[in-house]
Structures are given as C-alpha cells and as structure tokens.
Short mmCIF file of C-alpha atoms in Angstrom, two decimals:
data_model
loop_
_atom_site.label_atom_id
_atom_site.label_comp_id
_atom_site.label_asym_id
_atom_site.label_seq_id
_atom_site.Cartn_x
_atom_site.Cartn_y
_atom_site.Cartn_z
CA MET A 11 -65.64 73.43 -11.66
CA LYS A 12 -67.90 76.56 -12.25
CA PRO A 13 -65.73 79.59 -11.78
CA ASN A 14 -65.42 82.09 -8.56
CA ASP A 15 -67.65 78.16 -6.76
CA PRO A 16 -65.28 78.66 -3.16
CA SER A 17 -66.64 74.56 -2.68
CA ALA A 18 -64.29 72.99 -0.57
CA SER A 19 -64.72 69.87 -2.92
CA ASN A 20 -63.31 71.91 -5.93
CA PHE A 21 -59.67 72.69 -4.88
CA PRO A 22 -57.06 73.00 -5.05
CA HIS A 23 -58.15 74.39 -8.12
CA ILE A 24 -55.92 73.19 -10.80
CA VAL A 25 -54.92 75.21 -13.89
CA SER A 26 -51.86 73.96 -16.84
CA ASN A 27 -50.54 74.30 -19.68
CA GLU A 28 -49.21 72.84 -23.08
CA ALA A 29 -45.72 72.68 -21.61
CA GLY A 30 -46.44 70.58 -18.80
CA MET A 31 -47.15 73.34 -16.33
CA LYS A 32 -49.20 72.56 -13.77
CA PHE A 33 -50.51 74.72 -10.60
CA GLN A 34 -52.55 73.81 -7.75
CA LEU A 35 -54.15 76.99 -6.33
CA ASN A 36 -56.56 77.21 -2.69
CA SER A 37 -59.58 79.19 -1.96
CA ASN A 38 -57.39 81.68 -0.58
CA GLY A 39 -55.82 82.68 -2.95
CA SER A 40 -52.66 80.52 -2.48
CA ILE A 41 -50.36 78.65 -3.82
CA ARG A 42 -50.49 74.92 -2.98
CA ARG A 43 -47.79 73.32 -6.37
CA MET A 44 -46.48 74.37 -8.68
CA ASP A 45 -44.74 71.70 -10.93
CA CYS A 46 -43.44 71.27 -14.20
CA GLY A 47 -43.23 67.75 -15.57
CA ASP A 48 -41.56 65.55 -12.00
CA ILE A 49 -40.08 68.72 -11.50
CA LEU A 50 -41.79 70.58 -7.99
CA ILE A 51 -40.83 74.45 -8.33
CA ASN A 52 -41.65 75.75 -5.19
CA LEU A 53 -40.22 74.84 -1.81
CA PHE A 54 -43.30 74.21 0.25
CA PRO A 55 -45.80 73.27 -0.45
CA GLY A 56 -48.51 75.62 0.58
CA SER A 57 -52.07 75.03 2.73
CA GLU A 58 -56.06 76.17 3.37
CA VAL A 59 -55.31 77.52 6.39
CA GLU A 60 -52.27 79.69 5.78
CA GLY A 61 -50.86 79.76 2.26
CA GLY A 62 -47.21 79.34 1.72
CA PRO A 63 -44.53 81.16 1.40
CA THR A 64 -45.22 82.29 -2.45
CA GLN A 65 -46.22 86.33 -1.88
CA ILE A 66 -46.78 90.17 -2.88
CA TYR A 67 -46.16 92.59 -0.78
CA LEU A 68 -47.64 96.06 -1.62
CA ARG A 69 -45.69 99.06 0.77
CA ARG A 70 -47.10 102.01 1.42
CA HIS A 71 -44.03 104.88 2.20
CA GLY A 72 -44.54 107.27 5.24
CA SER A 73 -43.71 108.14 7.90
CA ILE A 74 -43.48 104.26 8.89
CA ILE A 75 -43.52 101.95 6.46
CA GLU A 76 -46.17 99.89 6.32
CA SER A 77 -47.97 97.31 4.16
CA ILE A 78 -49.23 94.49 3.40
CA PRO A 79 -49.74 90.59 0.92
CA LEU A 80 -51.80 90.63 -1.65
CA ILE A 81 -52.65 86.83 -2.00
CA GLY A 82 -52.85 84.05 0.07
CA PRO A 83 -55.35 83.78 3.93
CA GLY A 84 -54.04 86.95 4.84
CA SER A 85 -55.17 89.96 2.00
CA PRO A 86 -58.15 91.42 1.70
CA ALA A 87 -58.41 89.98 -1.38
CA ASN A 88 -62.15 87.99 -2.56
CA TRP A 89 -61.13 85.66 -5.76
CA SER A 90 -61.99 83.39 -8.55
CA PHE A 91 -60.58 81.51 -10.91
CA ASP A 92 -60.76 79.93 -14.78
CA ASP A 93 -58.43 77.49 -16.54
CA ARG A 94 -55.53 79.46 -16.61
CA GLY A 95 -54.83 81.05 -13.58
CA MET A 96 -56.48 83.12 -10.86
CA THR A 97 -57.63 87.12 -10.20
CA GLY A 98 -58.00 89.48 -6.85
CA CYS A 99 -59.54 91.98 -6.04
CA GLY A 100 -59.64 93.69 -2.75
CA GLN A 101 -58.79 97.47 -1.12
CA TRP A 102 -56.57 98.40 1.30
CA ARG A 103 -57.33 101.76 3.08
CA ASP A 104 -57.39 104.19 -0.17
CA ILE A 105 -55.90 101.18 -2.36
CA ILE A 106 -57.75 99.58 -4.46
CA PHE A 107 -55.58 96.33 -6.18
CA ARG A 108 -56.44 93.51 -8.61
CA ILE A 109 -53.62 90.63 -9.01
CA ARG A 110 -54.25 87.94 -11.60
CA LEU A 111 -51.79 85.32 -12.33
CA SER A 112 -51.57 83.97 -15.20
CA LEU A 113 -50.10 80.66 -17.34
CA ALA A 114 -48.29 81.09 -20.23
CA GLU A 115 -50.67 78.85 -22.93
CA ASN A 116 -47.13 77.62 -24.50
CA ALA A 117 -44.63 78.16 -22.37
CA SER A 118 -43.47 77.42 -19.53
CA ALA A 119 -43.40 80.37 -17.54
CA TRP A 120 -46.38 82.66 -15.47
CA PHE A 121 -46.97 85.94 -14.53
CA TRP A 122 -48.50 88.31 -11.32
CA HIS A 123 -50.10 91.47 -12.98
CA VAL A 124 -50.90 94.34 -10.36
CA GLU A 125 -53.28 96.88 -10.27
CA LEU A 126 -52.83 99.77 -7.88
CA GLU A 127 -55.01 102.49 -7.64
CA ASN A 128 -55.40 105.40 -5.34
CA THR A 129 -58.96 106.05 -4.64
CA GLY A 130 -57.64 108.50 -1.17
CA ALA A 131 -57.09 112.82 -2.19
CA GLU A 132 -53.45 112.67 -1.68
CA PRO A 133 -50.61 111.20 -3.38
CA LEU A 134 -48.50 108.19 -2.58
CA LYS A 135 -45.80 106.28 -2.74
CA CYS A 136 -45.68 102.36 -2.39
CA ASP A 137 -43.57 99.48 -4.21
CA LEU A 138 -44.05 95.92 -4.30
CA ILE A 139 -42.08 92.95 -3.22
CA HIS A 140 -42.26 89.26 -4.75
CA THR A 141 -41.05 86.84 -2.72
CA GLN A 142 -41.59 83.22 -4.36
CA ASP A 143 -39.99 79.48 -3.04
CA ILE A 144 -37.83 77.59 -4.93
CA GLY A 145 -36.81 74.19 -4.52
CA ILE A 146 -36.63 73.12 -8.53
CA ALA A 147 -36.58 69.28 -7.65
CA HIS A 148 -37.99 65.88 -7.41
CA TYR A 149 -40.75 66.49 -5.26
CA GLY A 150 -39.89 63.38 -2.76
CA ALA A 151 -36.77 65.12 -2.86
CA VAL A 152 -38.19 67.96 -1.50
CA ARG A 153 -40.50 66.78 0.89
CA LEU A 154 -37.66 64.87 2.63
CA ASN A 155 -35.40 68.02 3.21
CA GLU A 156 -35.72 71.59 2.69
CA HIS A 157 -33.41 72.79 3.70
CA TYR A 158 -31.45 70.28 2.00
CA VAL A 159 -32.89 70.66 -1.32
CA SER A 160 -32.14 74.54 -0.97
CA GLN A 161 -28.00 74.06 -0.05
CA TYR A 162 -28.14 72.58 -3.95
CA ILE A 163 -29.46 75.30 -5.36
CA ASP A 164 -27.72 78.60 -7.34
CA HIS A 165 -28.97 81.80 -7.37
CA SER A 166 -26.87 84.42 -9.41
CA PRO A 167 -28.72 87.99 -10.29
CA LEU A 168 -29.05 88.57 -13.69
CA ILE A 169 -29.04 92.54 -15.01
CA HIS A 170 -31.70 93.65 -17.57
CA SER A 171 -31.06 96.63 -19.53
CA ASP A 172 -34.49 97.85 -19.49
CA ARG A 173 -36.36 95.60 -15.68
CA GLY A 174 -32.75 96.21 -13.32
CA ILE A 175 -32.59 92.75 -11.64
CA ALA A 176 -33.57 89.38 -12.24
CA ILE A 177 -32.60 86.50 -9.97
CA ALA A 178 -31.15 83.30 -11.81
CA SER A 179 -31.46 79.54 -9.75
CA ARG A 180 -29.93 76.69 -10.74
CA GLN A 181 -30.84 72.92 -8.91
CA ASN A 182 -27.16 71.71 -9.04
CA GLN A 183 -28.25 68.19 -7.69
CA SER A 184 -29.17 65.79 -10.10
CA MET A 185 -32.36 65.15 -10.53
CA GLY A 186 -32.81 62.37 -13.61
CA GLY A 187 -29.71 63.54 -15.96
CA ARG A 188 -31.06 66.81 -15.56
CA PHE A 189 -30.41 70.69 -13.79
CA PRO A 190 -33.52 72.81 -13.61
CA TRP A 191 -33.69 75.88 -13.67
CA THR A 192 -35.92 79.07 -13.25
CA VAL A 193 -34.94 83.27 -14.10
CA ILE A 194 -37.78 85.35 -12.23
CA GLY A 195 -37.77 89.74 -12.57
CA SER A 196 -40.24 92.27 -12.86
CA LEU A 197 -42.35 93.64 -15.85
CA GLY A 198 -41.55 97.25 -14.12
CA LYS A 199 -37.51 97.53 -12.60
CA CYS A 200 -36.55 95.40 -9.89
CA ALA A 201 -33.89 97.22 -7.40
CA SER A 202 -32.86 94.95 -5.01
CA TYR A 203 -33.19 91.30 -4.41
CA ALA A 204 -33.06 88.78 -1.73
CA THR A 205 -32.22 84.54 -2.03
CA ASP A 206 -33.11 83.31 1.00
CA ALA A 207 -35.95 83.42 3.40
CA LEU A 208 -33.39 84.16 6.41
CA GLN A 209 -32.57 87.65 4.59
CA PHE A 210 -36.16 88.38 3.56
CA GLN A 211 -37.96 87.12 7.24
CA GLY A 212 -34.83 87.67 10.22
CA LEU A 213 -34.34 85.54 13.74
CA ALA A 214 -36.79 88.29 15.35
CA SER A 215 -39.64 87.79 13.57
CA ARG A 216 -39.70 84.62 15.23
CA ILE A 217 -40.89 87.34 18.23
CA ASP A 218 -43.48 89.17 17.13
CA GLY A 219 -44.35 87.12 13.56
CA LYS A 220 -43.14 90.34 10.73
CA PRO A 221 -40.52 89.69 8.65
CA THR A 222 -38.06 92.25 8.98
CA ALA A 223 -37.57 93.31 4.84
CA LEU A 224 -40.93 94.31 4.81
CA GLU A 225 -39.34 97.94 6.92
CA THR A 226 -36.15 98.06 5.90
CA GLY A 227 -36.02 96.80 1.78
CA LEU A 228 -34.31 93.86 0.55
CA PRO A 229 -30.72 94.15 1.59
CA GLY A 230 -28.99 93.50 -2.70
CA HIS A 231 -26.79 90.54 -1.68
CA ARG A 232 -26.66 86.57 -2.24
CA VAL A 233 -27.25 84.24 0.62
CA GLN A 234 -27.82 80.99 -0.30
CA HIS A 235 -28.12 78.80 3.19
CA GLU A 236 -31.80 77.02 3.59
CA HIS A 237 -34.36 78.27 2.96
CA SER A 238 -34.25 79.12 -0.85
CA LEU A 239 -36.73 81.98 -1.36
CA VAL A 240 -36.72 84.56 -3.99
CA CYS A 241 -37.14 88.02 -3.57
CA LEU A 242 -37.49 91.20 -6.09
CA GLN A 243 -37.65 94.83 -4.89
CA ASP A 244 -39.41 96.51 -7.54
CA GLU A 245 -38.49 100.43 -7.35
CA ALA A 246 -41.18 102.55 -5.47
CA PHE A 247 -43.39 104.95 -7.21
CA ALA A 248 -45.61 107.29 -6.92
CA ILE A 249 -50.19 107.16 -7.34
CA HIS A 250 -51.27 110.38 -7.53
CA PRO A 251 -54.92 110.52 -7.07
CA GLY A 252 -57.49 108.86 -9.34
CA GLN A 253 -54.54 107.37 -11.10
CA ASN A 254 -54.18 103.01 -12.21
CA ILE A 255 -50.19 102.03 -11.72
CA THR A 256 -49.77 98.21 -13.33
CA ARG A 257 -46.77 96.10 -12.62
CA GLY A 258 -46.17 92.61 -11.82
CA PHE A 259 -43.51 90.38 -12.44
CA PHE A 260 -42.46 86.85 -14.32
CA ALA A 261 -40.72 83.70 -14.36
CA TRP A 262 -39.29 80.93 -17.08
CA PHE A 263 -38.94 77.82 -16.01
CA ALA A 264 -36.25 75.48 -17.57
CA ALA A 265 -36.47 72.08 -17.07
CA ASP A 266 -32.93 71.69 -18.05
CA HIS A 267 -30.03 74.13 -18.06
CA PRO A 268 -26.53 71.58 -18.28
CA ALA A 269 -24.29 75.37 -17.71
CA ALA A 270 -24.46 77.50 -14.61
CA THR A 271 -25.89 81.01 -14.79
CA SER A 272 -24.24 83.75 -17.23
CA ALA A 273 -25.17 86.72 -19.20
CA ALA A 274 -26.30 84.58 -21.76
CA ASP A 275 -29.15 83.62 -20.24
CA LEU A 276 -30.84 86.97 -20.12
CA SER A 277 -32.72 86.36 -23.45
CA HIS A 278 -34.73 83.67 -21.02
CA ILE A 279 -35.74 86.74 -20.01
CA ASP A 280 -36.55 88.44 -23.61
CA ALA A 281 -38.13 85.26 -24.07
CA ALA A 282 -41.08 85.88 -21.53
CA LEU A 283 -41.04 89.01 -22.24
CA ALA A 284 -42.06 88.39 -25.76
CA LEU A 285 -45.06 85.81 -24.52
CA PRO A 286 -49.13 87.92 -24.94
CA GLU A 287 -49.24 86.96 -20.85
CA ALA A 288 -46.62 89.23 -20.09
CA VAL A 289 -48.79 92.24 -21.40
CA CYS A 290 -52.31 92.99 -18.93
CA PRO A 291 -55.23 91.27 -19.41
CA PRO A 292 -58.70 92.62 -19.24
CA TRP A 293 -59.80 92.90 -15.40
CA PRO A 294 -63.49 91.33 -14.29
CA ALA A 295 -65.90 94.21 -14.28
CA ASP A 296 -67.23 92.16 -11.22
CA ARG A 297 -65.67 92.09 -7.28
CA SER A 298 -68.00 90.77 -5.51
CA SER A 299 -68.48 86.83 -6.70
CA CYS A 300 -65.28 86.11 -6.10
CA ALA A 301 -64.64 83.57 -2.74
CA SER A 302 -62.25 84.63 -0.26
CA ALA A 303 -61.36 82.40 3.07
CA SER A 304 -58.95 83.01 6.40
CA SER A 305 -58.22 80.69 9.14
CA LEU A 306 -56.72 81.62 12.60
CA PHE A 307 -52.98 80.55 11.39
CA ALA A 308 -52.63 83.28 9.47
CA THR A 309 -54.14 86.21 11.35
CA ALA A 310 -54.20 85.93 14.81
CA PRO A 311 -51.74 87.55 16.44
CA TRP A 312 -48.69 85.94 18.56
CA LEU A 313 -49.23 86.58 22.69
CA ASP A 314 -46.54 89.40 23.65
CA CYS A 315 -44.88 87.73 26.16
CA ALA A 316 -42.18 90.07 28.50
CA GLU A 317 -37.97 89.41 29.59
CA PHE A 318 -37.82 87.93 32.86
CA THR A 319 -36.46 90.23 35.43
CA GLN A 320 -33.76 88.69 37.40
CA ASP A 321 -36.16 88.84 40.45
CA GLU A 322 -38.59 86.84 38.35
CA ILE A 323 -36.28 84.74 37.61
CA ARG A 324 -35.64 83.22 40.97
CA GLN A 325 -38.85 83.45 42.02
CA PHE A 326 -39.41 81.23 38.72
CA PHE A 327 -36.04 78.85 38.59
CA GLY A 328 -35.31 79.36 41.94
CA GLU A 329 -31.69 80.71 43.67
CA ASN A 330 -29.27 78.66 42.50
CA ILE A 331 -28.27 78.86 39.14
CA ALA A 332 -25.78 77.10 37.21
CA HIS A 333 -23.19 77.37 33.90
CA ALA A 334 -25.15 81.00 33.62
CA GLU A 335 -24.84 82.16 29.37
CA ILE A 336 -24.39 85.94 29.98
CA GLU A 337 -23.32 88.23 26.73
CA HIS A 338 -22.75 91.71 26.49
CA GLY A 339 -24.45 92.08 30.23
CA GLN A 340 -26.90 89.87 29.57
CA LEU A 341 -27.88 86.52 30.83
CA ARG A 342 -29.43 84.75 27.69
CA SER A 343 -29.75 80.59 29.23
CA PHE A 344 -28.63 78.70 32.35
CA PHE A 345 -29.01 75.41 34.44
CA THR A 346 -31.54 74.69 37.78
CA ALA A 347 -30.63 73.08 40.46
CA THR A 348 -33.06 70.39 39.69
CA GLY A 349 -30.94 70.10 36.55
CA GLU A 350 -33.62 72.10 34.24
CA HIS A 351 -31.67 73.94 31.41
CA VAL A 352 -33.39 76.97 30.54
CA VAL A 353 -33.06 79.24 28.13
CA LEU A 354 -34.69 82.61 28.45
CA LYS A 355 -36.47 85.54 25.06
CA ASN A 356 -33.18 87.35 24.37
CA LYS A 357 -31.47 83.97 23.33
CA GLU A 358 -33.87 82.24 20.99
CA SER A 359 -33.99 85.27 18.74
CA ILE A 360 -30.58 85.85 17.40
CA VAL A 361 -29.74 82.62 17.28
CA LEU A 362 -30.31 80.81 14.13
CA ARG A 363 -30.66 76.96 15.29
CA PRO A 364 -33.73 77.27 17.61
CA HIS A 365 -34.38 75.88 20.53
CA GLY A 366 -35.75 72.29 21.08
CA HIS A 367 -36.01 68.70 22.40
CA ILE A 368 -36.84 64.92 21.66
CA LEU A 369 -38.81 63.77 24.61
CA ARG A 370 -39.82 59.66 24.22
CA THR A 371 -42.15 57.57 26.32
CA GLY A 372 -41.32 54.50 27.89
CA SER A 373 -37.45 54.17 29.73
CA THR A 374 -35.85 51.12 28.15
CA TRP A 375 -32.82 50.89 26.65
CA VAL A 376 -33.26 49.47 23.17
CA PRO A 377 -35.37 50.81 20.10
CA ASP A 378 -38.95 49.84 21.13
CA GLU A 379 -42.17 49.89 18.37
CA ALA A 380 -44.12 50.66 21.28
CA ALA A 381 -42.81 54.44 21.50
CA LEU A 382 -43.38 57.46 21.36
CA THR A 383 -41.37 59.84 20.25
CA SER A 384 -41.96 64.31 19.70
CA THR A 385 -40.32 67.33 19.07
CA ALA A 386 -40.63 69.81 21.10
CA TRP A 387 -39.69 73.91 20.41
CA MET A 388 -39.06 76.63 21.94
CA GLY A 389 -41.50 79.08 19.42
CA GLY A 390 -44.60 77.38 20.58
CA VAL A 391 -44.68 73.92 19.23
CA PHE A 392 -45.28 71.59 22.06
CA HIS A 393 -44.95 68.35 20.26
CA SER A 394 -44.16 67.92 16.17
CA MET A 395 -43.69 64.85 15.03
CA VAL A 396 -44.85 62.82 17.08
CA THR A 397 -44.72 59.18 15.81
CA GLN A 398 -44.71 55.07 17.16
CA GLY A 399 -41.77 53.34 16.53
CA HIS A 400 -40.11 54.21 13.51
CA VAL A 401 -39.38 58.32 13.14
CA SER A 402 -40.68 58.40 9.48
CA ILE A 403 -43.35 55.62 10.14
CA ASN A 404 -46.62 55.49 11.69
CA ARG A 405 -46.50 59.46 11.68
CA PHE A 406 -49.38 60.77 14.20
CA ILE A 407 -48.85 64.34 13.74
CA SER A 408 -46.63 66.43 11.28
CA THR A 409 -42.98 68.63 11.43
CA CYS A 410 -42.60 71.46 11.52
CA HIS A 411 -40.57 72.38 7.72
CA SER A 412 -39.30 75.21 8.74
CA TYR A 413 -37.03 76.76 11.55
CA LEU A 414 -37.71 80.84 10.69
CA SER A 415 -41.67 80.27 11.58
CA LEU A 416 -42.91 80.30 8.25
CA PHE A 417 -45.87 78.30 9.11
CA ARG A 418 -47.66 78.18 12.16
CA SER A 419 -50.21 75.14 11.64
CA HIS A 420 -47.39 72.94 11.67
CA GLY A 421 -46.87 70.04 14.83
CA GLN A 422 -49.39 70.86 18.03
CA ARG A 423 -49.85 74.58 19.29
CA VAL A 424 -51.83 76.54 21.04
CA PHE A 425 -54.44 80.17 21.15
CA VAL A 426 -55.52 81.39 23.85
CA GLU A 427 -58.27 83.99 24.30
CA HIS A 428 -57.87 87.46 25.09
CA ASP A 429 -60.54 89.41 25.34
CA GLY A 430 -62.70 87.74 23.08
CA LYS A 431 -59.62 87.46 20.89
CA TRP A 432 -57.36 84.74 20.22
CA LEU A 433 -54.10 84.24 20.42
CA LEU A 434 -51.05 82.78 19.26
CA LEU A 435 -48.97 80.97 21.79
CA GLY A 436 -45.41 81.53 20.43
CA VAL A 437 -41.48 81.84 21.88
CA PRO A 438 -42.52 81.96 25.42
CA SER A 439 -40.58 84.43 28.40
CA ALA A 440 -38.72 81.05 29.42
CA PHE A 441 -38.26 77.63 28.32
CA ALA A 442 -36.86 74.67 29.96
CA MET A 443 -35.59 71.41 28.98
CA LYS A 444 -35.26 67.77 31.00
CA ALA A 445 -34.83 64.28 29.92
CA ASP A 446 -38.42 64.36 30.36
CA GLU A 447 -40.40 67.45 30.00
CA CYS A 448 -40.29 70.92 28.58
CA ARG A 449 -41.47 73.74 30.28
CA TRP A 450 -43.12 77.64 28.54
CA VAL A 451 -43.73 79.84 30.33
CA TYR A 452 -45.52 82.96 29.38
CA GLN A 453 -45.54 85.50 31.36
CA HIS A 454 -47.70 88.52 29.88
CA SER A 455 -49.11 92.20 30.48
CA ASN A 456 -52.39 90.52 32.38
CA GLY A 457 -50.99 87.07 34.06
CA VAL A 458 -48.72 84.36 33.90
CA ILE A 459 -49.13 80.83 31.91
CA GLU A 460 -47.11 77.95 31.93
CA VAL A 461 -47.34 74.96 29.42
CA ARG A 462 -45.97 71.68 30.31
CA ALA A 463 -45.11 68.71 27.51
CA SER A 464 -44.32 65.30 28.51
CA ALA A 465 -43.34 62.41 28.09
CA CYS A 466 -44.40 59.02 30.02
CA GLU A 467 -42.06 56.76 31.62
CA ILE A 468 -44.22 53.54 32.46
CA THR A 469 -46.79 54.41 29.57
CA HIS A 470 -46.66 54.60 26.03
CA GLU A 471 -48.37 59.05 26.67
CA LEU A 472 -47.43 62.52 25.33
CA GLN A 473 -49.29 64.73 27.94
CA LEU A 474 -49.82 68.14 27.66
CA SER A 475 -50.49 70.72 30.77
CA LEU A 476 -51.00 74.35 30.58
CA ARG A 477 -51.68 76.11 33.60
CA ILE A 478 -52.98 79.67 34.27
CA LEU A 479 -49.74 80.68 37.14
CA SER A 480 -51.76 84.13 36.97
CA GLY A 481 -54.63 86.04 35.92
CA PRO A 482 -58.14 85.88 34.75
CA ALA A 483 -59.00 81.67 33.88
CA ARG A 484 -59.00 81.97 29.88
CA ARG A 485 -59.99 79.06 27.58
CA PHE A 486 -57.68 77.48 25.32
CA LEU A 487 -57.98 76.30 21.91
CA ILE A 488 -55.44 73.27 20.68
CA THR A 489 -54.70 72.60 17.49
CA HIS A 490 -53.03 69.21 15.75
CA HIS A 491 -52.11 68.75 12.14
CA ILE A 492 -52.54 65.39 11.56
CA ALA A 493 -50.01 63.37 9.28
CA MET A 494 -51.77 59.37 9.38
CA ASN A 495 -53.17 59.72 6.16
CA GLY A 496 -49.65 60.72 4.51
CA ASP A 497 -46.95 63.39 2.74
CA ASP A 498 -46.54 64.92 6.83
CA GLY A 499 -50.36 66.08 6.74
CA LEU A 500 -50.84 67.72 2.95
CA ARG A 501 -51.89 64.24 1.86
CA PRO A 502 -56.21 65.47 0.80
CA GLY A 503 -59.09 64.75 3.12
CA PRO A 504 -60.41 64.69 5.92
CA VAL A 505 -59.09 63.63 9.10
CA LEU A 506 -61.06 60.24 10.40
CA SER A 507 -61.95 61.11 14.09
CA GLU A 508 -64.61 60.31 16.50
CA ARG A 509 -65.47 61.05 19.63
CA VAL A 510 -66.69 59.20 22.80
CA GLY A 511 -67.28 61.72 25.85
CA ASN A 512 -64.65 64.02 25.68
CA THR A 513 -61.45 61.18 24.21
CA VAL A 514 -60.77 61.84 19.95
CA LYS A 515 -59.89 58.91 18.11
CA ILE A 516 -58.15 59.45 14.96
CA SER A 517 -57.84 56.58 12.61
CA ALA A 518 -55.35 56.81 9.36
CA ALA A 519 -57.16 56.15 5.85
CA PRO A 520 -57.44 52.40 5.12
CA ASP A 521 -55.55 53.53 1.76
CA SER A 522 -52.31 55.01 3.90
CA ASP A 523 -48.93 53.51 5.03
CA VAL A 524 -50.61 53.26 9.04
CA GLY A 525 -53.79 52.24 7.38
CA ARG A 526 -52.92 49.34 5.53
CA ARG A 527 -49.82 48.44 8.23
CA PHE A 528 -52.46 48.85 11.62
CA PRO A 529 -56.02 48.79 9.79
CA GLU A 530 -57.67 48.77 13.89
CA GLY A 531 -54.91 50.94 15.06
CA THR A 532 -56.33 54.63 16.24
CA PHE A 533 -54.30 57.50 18.22
CA GLU A 534 -56.01 58.98 21.06
CA ILE A 535 -56.34 62.59 22.66
CA GLU A 536 -57.87 62.45 25.89
CA PRO A 537 -58.15 65.32 28.31
CA SER A 538 -57.60 64.59 31.80
CA ASP A 539 -60.39 65.22 34.49
CA GLN A 540 -60.37 68.51 35.23
CA THR A 541 -60.79 69.49 31.17
CA LEU A 542 -63.78 70.62 29.40
CA ILE A 543 -63.80 70.10 25.58
CA GLU A 544 -66.64 73.10 24.55
CA GLN A 545 -66.22 71.66 20.87
CA ILE A 546 -63.60 69.58 18.09
#
C-alpha cells in the first residue's frame, strides 16, 4: 500500500516480521489483531469504530489529573503506516506528542516509543499508563469466551534493576501442547501496575465511561479475573518549556514457556532491551500527511441520568413495591405490583455482574427453530446476541464481549441528539424487567426518555420503542452491529442491505455460514408507522 493512503480498502494494515509476528492495524491507529503463528496475543480484537483496549494514556498532573489516549479514535493524532509499524503525531494543549509502534525485525518483540515536547511557558509534570489486553491463545478460543480464557492466564510481576516492574503473563491452558508467554515493561521505569481491566476501569466506569485508574493511578497488586489486561504506570517526569522527553514500552512473546514465571525470566527483558528497535527511531518531518479517523462510539459522551427520588419512584412504578433491597439506607431494587423487577442506577454501579435479561419470541415450551432470542443489558444494550434458533448459529446482531463497558458498539445501541450533539444512552435511572419486556427510564436534565425492548408472543419479532415522556422532541440514532457474516461481526466486508420504503432487508454474505444455510433468507428492520427514517 502507499504510505498515508486513508482508503478503507487498505485496512487493516498488516505488518509482519521474520519471527512470525503479524499485526493488523486500523486506520485510526488502534490495534485490530496481534498474532504470532497460531496464537492471538491480544484478547479483544479492535475495530475501526472504537479501537480496542491496547492504549497508551498521557496523564498531566496539576490541581487535578487530566489524561488523553494517544492511540485509537479518541486520540488527536494523525497516522502514517509503513512495513514495520505506524507513527502518530498530534498535539494536546501545549504538548506535542509523537508515538511509534515498531515490530522487531528478527525477534518476537515489539516497541512503543513516545516523544513529548512542551511548547508552553510552564514546566509540566506527566506520566504514561500503558494498557495491553492479553489473550495468548488460539483465536477460536478467545472469540468463544474471553472471560474463560482470562481465567487461565497467570500474571507475575518481575522487578528489573533498571526498568522497574514488568509483567509476565503465561497461558496456563495448553495451546496444542504449548504455553504461550509474554513479558511487557517500560523503556523508562515502571512504578506501578495492574493485571485486570476490573482494576483499571472500575465498576463506576459503566456510569461515566471514565476508567477509574486514570485519576487514581494503578493499584500495584495482581488480580487474575476475567478481563486480562496488563497495565503499566511509568514514573512521573517533568517536562520543562522547550524540552523533549522520550519514553516508551517493550513487549516480548514466547510461543512456549513450559515452566512457571520466575526471576530467571528477567533475561527476556534484557534480550528485548538489547534489540536495535529498543532505541527511539527518527521521527518523520512532515506530520500533516498522516490519515486520521474517529467515530461517535469513541467520542460521544454518555447521557447523564439522575437518581430517582422516592416520589419519582412512586410516579413511575406505583405506590406498592415489594421485596425492596435496601443497603445503607439506600433503595437498590424492588418488585412492582405488576411483577416487574426494577433495578436502580446506584446498584448497577457497584455490582460485578451487570443486570440483563433474555428475551424470546413465541410461546412454545419446546425449542423452536423459528424463535428469535435477544439479550438485553441495563447499560444501554437494548438487543444483543440476536439469533434465530440455536444461539450459536443464524446470528443477526452481535453479543457484548465485556461487562465493563470496554466496547460501546456491540449489539443494538441508541444515541439521542441534544443541542446539536449526539449522546449515547447508557445506564438509566431505572431498569425494569418482566418476562417478555425490558424498560429503561432515563431521567436527565431536560426531560425523561423511556426505552422498551420486547419479544412478541404471536410472531417472531423483536421490538424497540423510544418515547419522550417529558421534554422536547428529539432525534435518535439507532445502531446495529451486524454479525450475520461470521466472527460475531468482525469479519471484514460491508453489510449486504437493501432499503425497501422504510424497511431495511439485510442478507448474509453467500460464503458465510448463514448465507449457505439460507441463501434467500433475510433479517428485516422495519419502523412503525409513526416513525420517520431520515437516513440509513
């Protein structure tokens, strides 16, 4: 491909080396896949619309700690690509930054180099936090269940005399008789770490979308849970006016590490640091020719919803509530007189497992190949894993691959327009469930929005309704992550769709599993008579 060519047909951009490593890079500077041989290194393949968990955050310390991602669609960087990696250049306030991903030429290693230049008149105190999701398993195993794969990964901190803390990760579940292994560390000196996205994101990020650790720093202890994520926090450093500072991170991959991680593995760190790619390369003189991209999934804020008062709870759910769950004097959930189970916003922000509900069309007591099923989640996922018949085949809309809101595009999502800007519907003020329907109530500063997702008992239809209960009329943008062509929506290629009036008919690619089973079959998205579709 030509360097800096932003054409979508040229992405993902693929770089490889003689050690068998192959990285797929998105046009927005994010990582799609990191492979070495038959092993997928990263846990969550990234996409063009919102990147992935692999990230480097620049933090600026002042009266408060501010931060910005340096890669992916949330970064202000422009990107150029070559046969060894990619280079990003951008500016955040009075800091010009340059960032470079390079694969080693002859070793299973890669490097991130970051250069920061202070163009302001005052000295700055900064640090970097690097996050890398780790799967180190066969691709099929990872895509089947990332949580299960994560539970088998051992993360062990190693202390290097010059570089501080590094994290070694070993896949304890045999992959064809081998136990893949990585070690990731700092090209500066790492001061703290974390090993699971639960530590980095925190449960409260479901509400505001902001990772907790960007404000508090990394905790410095190991958690081996269900979102394998190596996080490294560099020592803070000062950048004086006109000064340039260079920092970065390294990673080493071993296809087989038969023994458990030990101090002897410090030799792998020394081997990585001895490679020529460990030295920061020359930067391109021209930063203007690089391509850039972004999307609403990466930039749109959540709709800010208020907690309900007792009077408002009675207004929306009636006077008679039962089985009230109260903790520290605060109402968390309850049942209504009509049998709805209602969960309030304050509970969703503190429980590990998010609230959700499975919907199924039809009324038979035995399996029905024609039935549709859907999983709805309190955090603004109105339909997901939409499937006809068996849940693993005939998939229409993708499932959610994280319960920590690492991704905001999976499943069916809704944006609402407010003052000319799109806001994403996330965790509501209240979420109500009954057998055939879920209801989200969003009380915000300018009114109340109600969303209902339901499954029809008579016909095999899943329904979505949006109502403004109070406040001005608004436009909605509804997105569907189509999964018909395979790999739960990650298979490259456009959606095959046809618009007939207001109805959208979506077909599977002929060479996909669904396309081969139902060559003439379609799923249809059809608005009600009162709904005006402006654009598809």
